[in-house]
Coordinates of C-alpha atoms in Angstrom, one line a residue:
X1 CA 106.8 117.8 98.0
X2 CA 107.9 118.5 94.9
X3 CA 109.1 120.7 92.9
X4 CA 111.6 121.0 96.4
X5 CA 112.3 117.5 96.4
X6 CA 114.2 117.9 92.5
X7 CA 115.7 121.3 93.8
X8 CA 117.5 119.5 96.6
X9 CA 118.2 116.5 94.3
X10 CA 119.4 119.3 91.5
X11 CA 122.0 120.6 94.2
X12 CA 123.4 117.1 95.0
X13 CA 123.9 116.3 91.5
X14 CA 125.4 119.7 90.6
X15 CA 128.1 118.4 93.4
X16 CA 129.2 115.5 91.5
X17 CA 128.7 117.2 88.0
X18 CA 130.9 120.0 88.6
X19 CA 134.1 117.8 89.9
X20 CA 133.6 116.2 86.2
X21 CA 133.2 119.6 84.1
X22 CA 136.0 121.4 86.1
X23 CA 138.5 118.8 85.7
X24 CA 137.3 117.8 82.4
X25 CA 136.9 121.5 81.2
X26 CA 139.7 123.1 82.8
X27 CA 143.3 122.9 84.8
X28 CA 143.4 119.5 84.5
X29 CA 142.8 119.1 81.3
X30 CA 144.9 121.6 80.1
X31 CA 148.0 120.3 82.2
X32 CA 147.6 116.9 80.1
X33 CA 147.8 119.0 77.1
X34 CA 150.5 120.5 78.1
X35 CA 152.4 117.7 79.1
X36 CA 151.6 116.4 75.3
X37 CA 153.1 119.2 73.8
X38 CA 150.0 121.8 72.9
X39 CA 150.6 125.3 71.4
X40 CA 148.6 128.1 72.4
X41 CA 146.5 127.9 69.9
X42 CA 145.7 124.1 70.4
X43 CA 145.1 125.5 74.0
X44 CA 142.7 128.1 72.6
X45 CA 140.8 125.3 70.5
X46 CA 140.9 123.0 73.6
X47 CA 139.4 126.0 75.9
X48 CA 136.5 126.7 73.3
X49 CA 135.4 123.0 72.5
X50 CA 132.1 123.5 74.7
X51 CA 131.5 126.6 72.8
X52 CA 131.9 124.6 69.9
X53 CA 129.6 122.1 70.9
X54 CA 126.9 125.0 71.6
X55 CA 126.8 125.6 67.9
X56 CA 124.2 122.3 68.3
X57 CA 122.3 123.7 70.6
X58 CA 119.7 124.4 68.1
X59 CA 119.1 120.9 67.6
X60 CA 117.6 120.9 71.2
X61 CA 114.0 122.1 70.6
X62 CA 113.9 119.9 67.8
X63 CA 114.6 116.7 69.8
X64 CA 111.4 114.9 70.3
X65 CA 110.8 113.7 74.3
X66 CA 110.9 115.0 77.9
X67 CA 113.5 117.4 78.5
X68 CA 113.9 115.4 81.7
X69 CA 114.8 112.1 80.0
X70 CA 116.8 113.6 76.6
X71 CA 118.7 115.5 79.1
X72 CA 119.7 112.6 81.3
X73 CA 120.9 110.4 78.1
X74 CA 122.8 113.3 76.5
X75 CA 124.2 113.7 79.7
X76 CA 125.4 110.1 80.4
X77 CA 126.5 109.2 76.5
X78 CA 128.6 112.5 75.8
X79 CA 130.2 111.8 79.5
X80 CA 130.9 108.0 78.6
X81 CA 132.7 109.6 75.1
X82 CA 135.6 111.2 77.3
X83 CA 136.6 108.1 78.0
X84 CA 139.6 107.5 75.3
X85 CA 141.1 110.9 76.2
X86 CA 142.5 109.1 79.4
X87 CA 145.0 106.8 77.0
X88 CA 146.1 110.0 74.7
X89 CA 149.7 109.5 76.9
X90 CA 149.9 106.0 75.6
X91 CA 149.7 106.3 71.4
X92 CA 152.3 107.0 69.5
X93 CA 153.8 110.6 70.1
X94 CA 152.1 111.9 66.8
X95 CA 148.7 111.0 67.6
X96 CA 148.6 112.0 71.5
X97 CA 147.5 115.3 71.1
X98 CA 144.8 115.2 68.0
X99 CA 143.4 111.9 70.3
X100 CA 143.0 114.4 73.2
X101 CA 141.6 117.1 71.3
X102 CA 138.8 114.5 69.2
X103 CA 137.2 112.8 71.8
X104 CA 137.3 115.7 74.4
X105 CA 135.2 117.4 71.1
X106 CA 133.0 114.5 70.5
X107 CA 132.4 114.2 74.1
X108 CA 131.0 118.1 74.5
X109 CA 129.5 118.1 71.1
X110 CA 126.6 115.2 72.1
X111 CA 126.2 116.9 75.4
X112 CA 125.7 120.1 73.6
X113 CA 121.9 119.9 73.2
X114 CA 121.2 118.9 76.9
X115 CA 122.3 122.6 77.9
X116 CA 119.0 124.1 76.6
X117 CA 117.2 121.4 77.6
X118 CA 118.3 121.6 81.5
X119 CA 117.9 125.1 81.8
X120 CA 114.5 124.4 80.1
X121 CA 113.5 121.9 82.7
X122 CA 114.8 123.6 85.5
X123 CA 113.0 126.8 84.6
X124 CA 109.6 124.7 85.1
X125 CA 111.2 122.9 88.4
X126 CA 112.1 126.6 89.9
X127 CA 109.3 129.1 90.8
X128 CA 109.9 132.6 89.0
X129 CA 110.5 134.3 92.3
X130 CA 112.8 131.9 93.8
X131 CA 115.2 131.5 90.9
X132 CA 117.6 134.2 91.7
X133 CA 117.6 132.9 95.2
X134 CA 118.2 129.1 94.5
X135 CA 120.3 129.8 91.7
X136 CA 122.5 131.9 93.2
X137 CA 122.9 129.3 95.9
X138 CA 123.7 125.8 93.8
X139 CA 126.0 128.1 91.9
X140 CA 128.0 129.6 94.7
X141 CA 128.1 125.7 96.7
X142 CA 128.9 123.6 93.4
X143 CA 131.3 126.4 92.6
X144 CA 132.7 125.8 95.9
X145 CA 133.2 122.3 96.0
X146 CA 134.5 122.2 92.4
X147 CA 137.2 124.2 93.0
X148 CA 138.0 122.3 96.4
X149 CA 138.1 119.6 93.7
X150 CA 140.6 121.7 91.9
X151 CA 142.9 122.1 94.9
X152 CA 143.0 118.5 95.4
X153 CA 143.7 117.7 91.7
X154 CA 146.5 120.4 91.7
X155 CA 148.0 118.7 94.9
X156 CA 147.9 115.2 93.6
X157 CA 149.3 116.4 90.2
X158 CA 152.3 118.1 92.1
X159 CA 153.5 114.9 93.8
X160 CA 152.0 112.2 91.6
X161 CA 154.4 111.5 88.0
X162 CA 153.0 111.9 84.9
X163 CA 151.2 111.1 82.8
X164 CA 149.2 108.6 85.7
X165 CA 148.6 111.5 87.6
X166 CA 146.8 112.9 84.5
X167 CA 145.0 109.9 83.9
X168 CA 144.1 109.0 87.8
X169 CA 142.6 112.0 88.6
X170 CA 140.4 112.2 85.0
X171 CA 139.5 108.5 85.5
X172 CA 138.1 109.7 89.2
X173 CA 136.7 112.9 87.4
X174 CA 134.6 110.6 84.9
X175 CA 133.3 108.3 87.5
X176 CA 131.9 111.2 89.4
X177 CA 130.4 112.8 85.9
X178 CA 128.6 109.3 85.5
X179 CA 127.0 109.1 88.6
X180 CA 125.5 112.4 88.5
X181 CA 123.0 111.6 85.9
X182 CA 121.6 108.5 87.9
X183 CA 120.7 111.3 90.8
X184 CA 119.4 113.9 87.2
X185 CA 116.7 110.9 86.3
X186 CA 115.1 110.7 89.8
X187 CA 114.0 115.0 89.2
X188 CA 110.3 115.1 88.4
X189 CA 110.2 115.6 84.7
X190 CA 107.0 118.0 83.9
X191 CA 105.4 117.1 80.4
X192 CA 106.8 119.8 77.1
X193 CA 104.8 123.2 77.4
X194 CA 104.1 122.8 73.6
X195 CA 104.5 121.0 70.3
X196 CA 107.9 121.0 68.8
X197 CA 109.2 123.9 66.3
X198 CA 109.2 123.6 62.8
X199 CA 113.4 124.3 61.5
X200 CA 112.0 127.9 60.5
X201 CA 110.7 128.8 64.2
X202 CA 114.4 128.4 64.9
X203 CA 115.1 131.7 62.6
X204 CA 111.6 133.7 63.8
X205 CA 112.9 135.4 66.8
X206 CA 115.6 136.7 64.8
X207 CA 113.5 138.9 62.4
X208 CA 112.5 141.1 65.8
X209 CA 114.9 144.1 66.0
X210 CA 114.4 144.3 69.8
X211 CA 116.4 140.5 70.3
X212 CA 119.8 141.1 67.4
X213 CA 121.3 143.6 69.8
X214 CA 120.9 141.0 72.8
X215 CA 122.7 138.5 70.6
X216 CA 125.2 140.5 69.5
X217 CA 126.4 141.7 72.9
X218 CA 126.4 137.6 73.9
X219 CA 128.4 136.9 70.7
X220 CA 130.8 139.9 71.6
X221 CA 131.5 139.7 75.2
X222 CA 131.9 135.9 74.7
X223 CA 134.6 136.6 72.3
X224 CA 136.1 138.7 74.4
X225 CA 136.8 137.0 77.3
X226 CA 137.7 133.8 75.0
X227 CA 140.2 135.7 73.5
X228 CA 142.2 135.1 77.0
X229 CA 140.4 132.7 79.1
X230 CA 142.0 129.6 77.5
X231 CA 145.1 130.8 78.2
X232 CA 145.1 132.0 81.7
X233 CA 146.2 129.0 83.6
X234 CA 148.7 127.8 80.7
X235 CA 150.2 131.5 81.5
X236 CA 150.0 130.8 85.6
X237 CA 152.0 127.8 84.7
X238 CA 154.5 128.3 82.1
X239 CA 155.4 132.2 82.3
X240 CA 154.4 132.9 86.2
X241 CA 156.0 129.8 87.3
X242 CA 153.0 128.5 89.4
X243 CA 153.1 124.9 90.3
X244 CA 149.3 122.7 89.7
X245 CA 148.6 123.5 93.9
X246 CA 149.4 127.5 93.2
X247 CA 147.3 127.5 90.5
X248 CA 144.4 126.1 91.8
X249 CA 144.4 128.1 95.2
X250 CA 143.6 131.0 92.2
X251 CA 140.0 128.8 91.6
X252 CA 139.9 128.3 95.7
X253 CA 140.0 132.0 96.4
X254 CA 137.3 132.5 93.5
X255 CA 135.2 129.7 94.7
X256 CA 135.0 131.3 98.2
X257 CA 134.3 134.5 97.5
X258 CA 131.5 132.7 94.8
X259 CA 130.1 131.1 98.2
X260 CA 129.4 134.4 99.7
X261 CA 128.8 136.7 96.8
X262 CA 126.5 134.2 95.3
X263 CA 123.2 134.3 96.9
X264 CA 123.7 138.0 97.2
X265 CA 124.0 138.7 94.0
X266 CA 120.8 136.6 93.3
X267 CA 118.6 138.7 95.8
X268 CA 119.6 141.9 94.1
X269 CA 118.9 140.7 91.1
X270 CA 115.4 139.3 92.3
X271 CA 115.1 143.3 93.3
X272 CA 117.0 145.6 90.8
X273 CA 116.8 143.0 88.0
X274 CA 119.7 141.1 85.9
X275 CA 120.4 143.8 83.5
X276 CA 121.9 146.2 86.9
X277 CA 123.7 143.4 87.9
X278 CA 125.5 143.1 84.6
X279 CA 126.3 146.5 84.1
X280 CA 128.7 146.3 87.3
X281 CA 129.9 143.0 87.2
X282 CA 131.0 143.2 83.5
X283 CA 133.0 146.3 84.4
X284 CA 135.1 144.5 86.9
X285 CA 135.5 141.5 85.0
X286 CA 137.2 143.7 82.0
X287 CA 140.3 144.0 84.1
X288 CA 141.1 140.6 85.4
X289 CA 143.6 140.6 82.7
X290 CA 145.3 143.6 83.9
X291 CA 145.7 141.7 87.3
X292 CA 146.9 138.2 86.0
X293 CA 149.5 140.9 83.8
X294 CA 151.1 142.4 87.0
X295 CA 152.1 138.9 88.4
X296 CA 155.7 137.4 87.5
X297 CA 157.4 134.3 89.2
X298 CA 157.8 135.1 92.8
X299 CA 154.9 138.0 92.6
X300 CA 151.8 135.8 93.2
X301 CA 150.1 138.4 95.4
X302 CA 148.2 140.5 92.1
X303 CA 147.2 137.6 90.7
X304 CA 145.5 136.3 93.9
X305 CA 143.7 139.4 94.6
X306 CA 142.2 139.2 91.0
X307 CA 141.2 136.2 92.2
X308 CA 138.8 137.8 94.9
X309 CA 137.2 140.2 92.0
X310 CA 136.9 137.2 89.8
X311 CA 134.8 135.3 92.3
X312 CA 132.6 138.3 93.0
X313 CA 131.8 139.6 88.7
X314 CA 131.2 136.2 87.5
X315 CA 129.2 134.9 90.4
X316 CA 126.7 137.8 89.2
X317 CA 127.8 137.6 85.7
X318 CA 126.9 134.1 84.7
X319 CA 123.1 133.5 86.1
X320 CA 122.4 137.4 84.5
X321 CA 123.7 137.0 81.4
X322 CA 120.8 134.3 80.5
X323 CA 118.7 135.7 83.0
X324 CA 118.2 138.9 81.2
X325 CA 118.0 137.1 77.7
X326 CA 114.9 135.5 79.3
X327 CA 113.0 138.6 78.9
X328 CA 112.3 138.2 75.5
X329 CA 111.4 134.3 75.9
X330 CA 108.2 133.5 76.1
X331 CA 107.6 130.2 78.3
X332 CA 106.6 128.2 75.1
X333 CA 109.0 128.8 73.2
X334 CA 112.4 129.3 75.8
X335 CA 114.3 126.7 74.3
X336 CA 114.2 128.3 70.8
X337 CA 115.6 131.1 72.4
X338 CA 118.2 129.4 74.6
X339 CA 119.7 127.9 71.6
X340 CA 119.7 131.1 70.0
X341 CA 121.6 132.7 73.3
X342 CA 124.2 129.9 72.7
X343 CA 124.8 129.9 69.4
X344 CA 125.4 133.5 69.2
X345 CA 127.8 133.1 72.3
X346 CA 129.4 130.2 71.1
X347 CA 129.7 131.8 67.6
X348 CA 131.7 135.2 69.6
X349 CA 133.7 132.5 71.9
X350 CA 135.4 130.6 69.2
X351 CA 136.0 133.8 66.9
X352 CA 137.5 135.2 70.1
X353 CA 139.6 131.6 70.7
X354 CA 140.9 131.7 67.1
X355 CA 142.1 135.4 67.9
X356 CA 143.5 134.6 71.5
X357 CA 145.4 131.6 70.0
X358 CA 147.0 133.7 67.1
X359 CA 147.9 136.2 69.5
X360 CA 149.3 133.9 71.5
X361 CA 151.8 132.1 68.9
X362 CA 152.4 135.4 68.0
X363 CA 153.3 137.5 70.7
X364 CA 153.0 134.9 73.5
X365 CA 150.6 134.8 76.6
X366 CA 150.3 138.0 77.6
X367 CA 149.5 139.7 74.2
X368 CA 146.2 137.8 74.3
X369 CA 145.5 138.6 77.7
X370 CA 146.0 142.4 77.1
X371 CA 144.1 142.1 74.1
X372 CA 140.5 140.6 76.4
X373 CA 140.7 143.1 78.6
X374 CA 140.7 145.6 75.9
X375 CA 138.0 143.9 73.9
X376 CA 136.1 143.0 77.9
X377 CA 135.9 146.8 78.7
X378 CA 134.6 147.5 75.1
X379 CA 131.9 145.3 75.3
X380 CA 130.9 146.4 78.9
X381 CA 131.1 149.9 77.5
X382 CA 128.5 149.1 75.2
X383 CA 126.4 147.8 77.5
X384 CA 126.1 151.1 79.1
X385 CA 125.7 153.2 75.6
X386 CA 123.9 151.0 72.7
X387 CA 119.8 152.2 73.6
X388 CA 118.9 148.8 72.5
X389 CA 120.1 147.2 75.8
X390 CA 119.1 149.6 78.2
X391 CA 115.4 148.1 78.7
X392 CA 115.0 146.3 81.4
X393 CA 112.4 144.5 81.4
X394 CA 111.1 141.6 83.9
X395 CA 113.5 139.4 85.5
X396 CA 113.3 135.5 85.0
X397 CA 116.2 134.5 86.9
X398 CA 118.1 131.4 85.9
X399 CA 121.2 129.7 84.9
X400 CA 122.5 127.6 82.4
X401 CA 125.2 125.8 83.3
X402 CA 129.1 127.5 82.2
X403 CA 131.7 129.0 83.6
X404 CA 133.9 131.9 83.2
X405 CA 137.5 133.8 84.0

């Protein structure tokens, strides 16, 4: 019975989960901070809070419990902190946007630690040799469904006024995001593998040679597709014109093409293993940017055949990237190294945020978009050339849950 059972039950609460992170996390979101007046850099900041947040991540091995239960809690109080972001409309103009902005920060800062500590669970709920399989699976159907979640937001928001519209569909959003930890508790929660880390394990992997170039490459591709990811639907919607539905058919087309690409991508990388996979995918993904570029109010079609490469590099992108860090974490200690993987990414992400959001007060929208896909093909680039990364080595498929564009 089990471990299937919590695989199935894993799925189902993906569903709900995802409708909550997308809409929390992305288009909706960042249409109520538009509507409250944010600049591109206070987009920039608003795009990089969960990578913000990651810089706790460390805290996660240190955390005494199940993973099971200290996930779940994590889970349900950061959730329950978004709450005062729904009334940011309501306060006086000058505190509107810094209201926004705290608690959307609080709120991914406490769930911060349950990252590690659900891919650390679900690594002892997923057989090695299925992972590629089911993962590539949950991720290409909650992918799905959360950007069918997307189109319906970006219809409502369309025809609703605002700010309830804002505030209607994050109140739904929230509900969802607070149910799906009810469905996270009834997972079977195996006991820990081993005895918590002293603070100095923490810094022990990083005196190997063979792990620094890993984390470097994390740190630097994070940074470079931060430098434009925040901005990419305030750019559909201020300079290309889009309305919220237009918009969000870009996250429907990616979605779908997640749906098939998904599962795919996971059996190859069962086969040819998850350092392969990113050596194409990363490619592709470096000029995105160049496709959003080409699109201009009234010229949607470049932009929405990005949208079909999108859906196809970071559906192999985002379960390889921690995938092939796994080969250098031993079972016993993976969640020392997890919170290594994300602070060095989350370390890149927010350097890359600060640099996106200069550029963009600078030089507007599509100055910061030019500069990720320079800064995306470099890092792919290296990839390919620094000897360092070129080892293989076995494949532990998995995910931890994050997104990408």
């Amino acid at each position: 019975m089990e471990p299937k059972r919590s695989q199935r039950i894993s799925i189902y609460e993906g569903l709900l989960a995802v409708v909550f992170i997308n809409w929390t996390t992305g288009l909706v979101t960042t249409g109520y901070a538009l509507y409250l007046g944010a600049s591109p850099a206070a987009l920039s900041f608003l795009g990089a809070l969960p990578l913000l947040a990651q810089l706790a991540s460390p805290l996660a091995p240190l955390v005494r419990g199940s993973p099971g239960r200290l996930t779940v809690r994590l889970v349900r109080w950061g959730r329950t902190l978004f709450l005062p972001v729904l009334f940011s409309a309501f306060l006086p103009p000058p505190w509107r946007l810094a209201n926004l902005l705290f608690w959307a920060a609080l709120s991914q800062l406490v769930q911060a630690p349950a990252g590690v500590l659900w891919t650390s669970w679900m690594a002892d709920l997923v057989p090695e040799g299925d992972r590629g399989r089911y993962f590539g699976y949950r991720n290409a159907v909650t992918g799905l469904v959360g950007t069918l979640a997307n189109l319906a937001a970006g219809a409502l928001l369309d025809v609703l006024s605002h700010p309830l519209g804002f505030v209607l569909i994050l109140g739904i959003g929230m509900f969802l995001g607070l149910l799906s930890p009810f469905l996270m508790a009834l997972q079977h929660d195996p006991p820990p593998r081993a005895a918590h880390p002293r603070l100095g394990e923490l810094l022990a992997p990083l005196l190997g040679s063979e792990l620094r170039p890993f984390l470097l490459f994390l740190a630097g591709w994070n940074g470079a597709v931060m430098v434009g990811s925040p901005l990419v639907f305030p750019y559909f919607l201020q300079d290309v014109r889009m309305d919220y539905l237009q918009a969000s058919l870009y996250t429907l087309i990616s979605a779908a093409v997640t749906l098939v690409l998904g599962p795919l991508w996971g059996r190859i990388a069962d086969r040819r293993g998850h350092r392969w996979v990113l050596l194409e995918a990363t490619l592709v993904a470096g000029l995105f940017p160049l496709g959003w570029l080409l699109g201009a109010p009234g010229r949607l079609a470049p932009i929405y055949l990005t949208a079909f490469f999108d859906g196809g590099a970071w559906s192999a992108i985002t379960p390889a990237l921690v995938n092939f860090g796994l080969q250098w974490a031993p079972p016993a200690r993976r969640t020392v190294y997890l919170a290594l993987y994300g602070v060095a990414g989350a370390l890149g992400g927010l350097l890359g945020s600060l640099l996106g959001g200069a550029l963009g007060d600078l030089g507007g929208y599509r100055l910061a978009l030019l500069a990720s896909a320079a800064a995306r093909l470099a890092m792919a680039l290296s990839l390919r050339l620094v000897p360092a990364l070129r080892a293989p080595g076995p494949a532990r498929a998995l995910r931890s849950p994050g997104e990408g564009s």
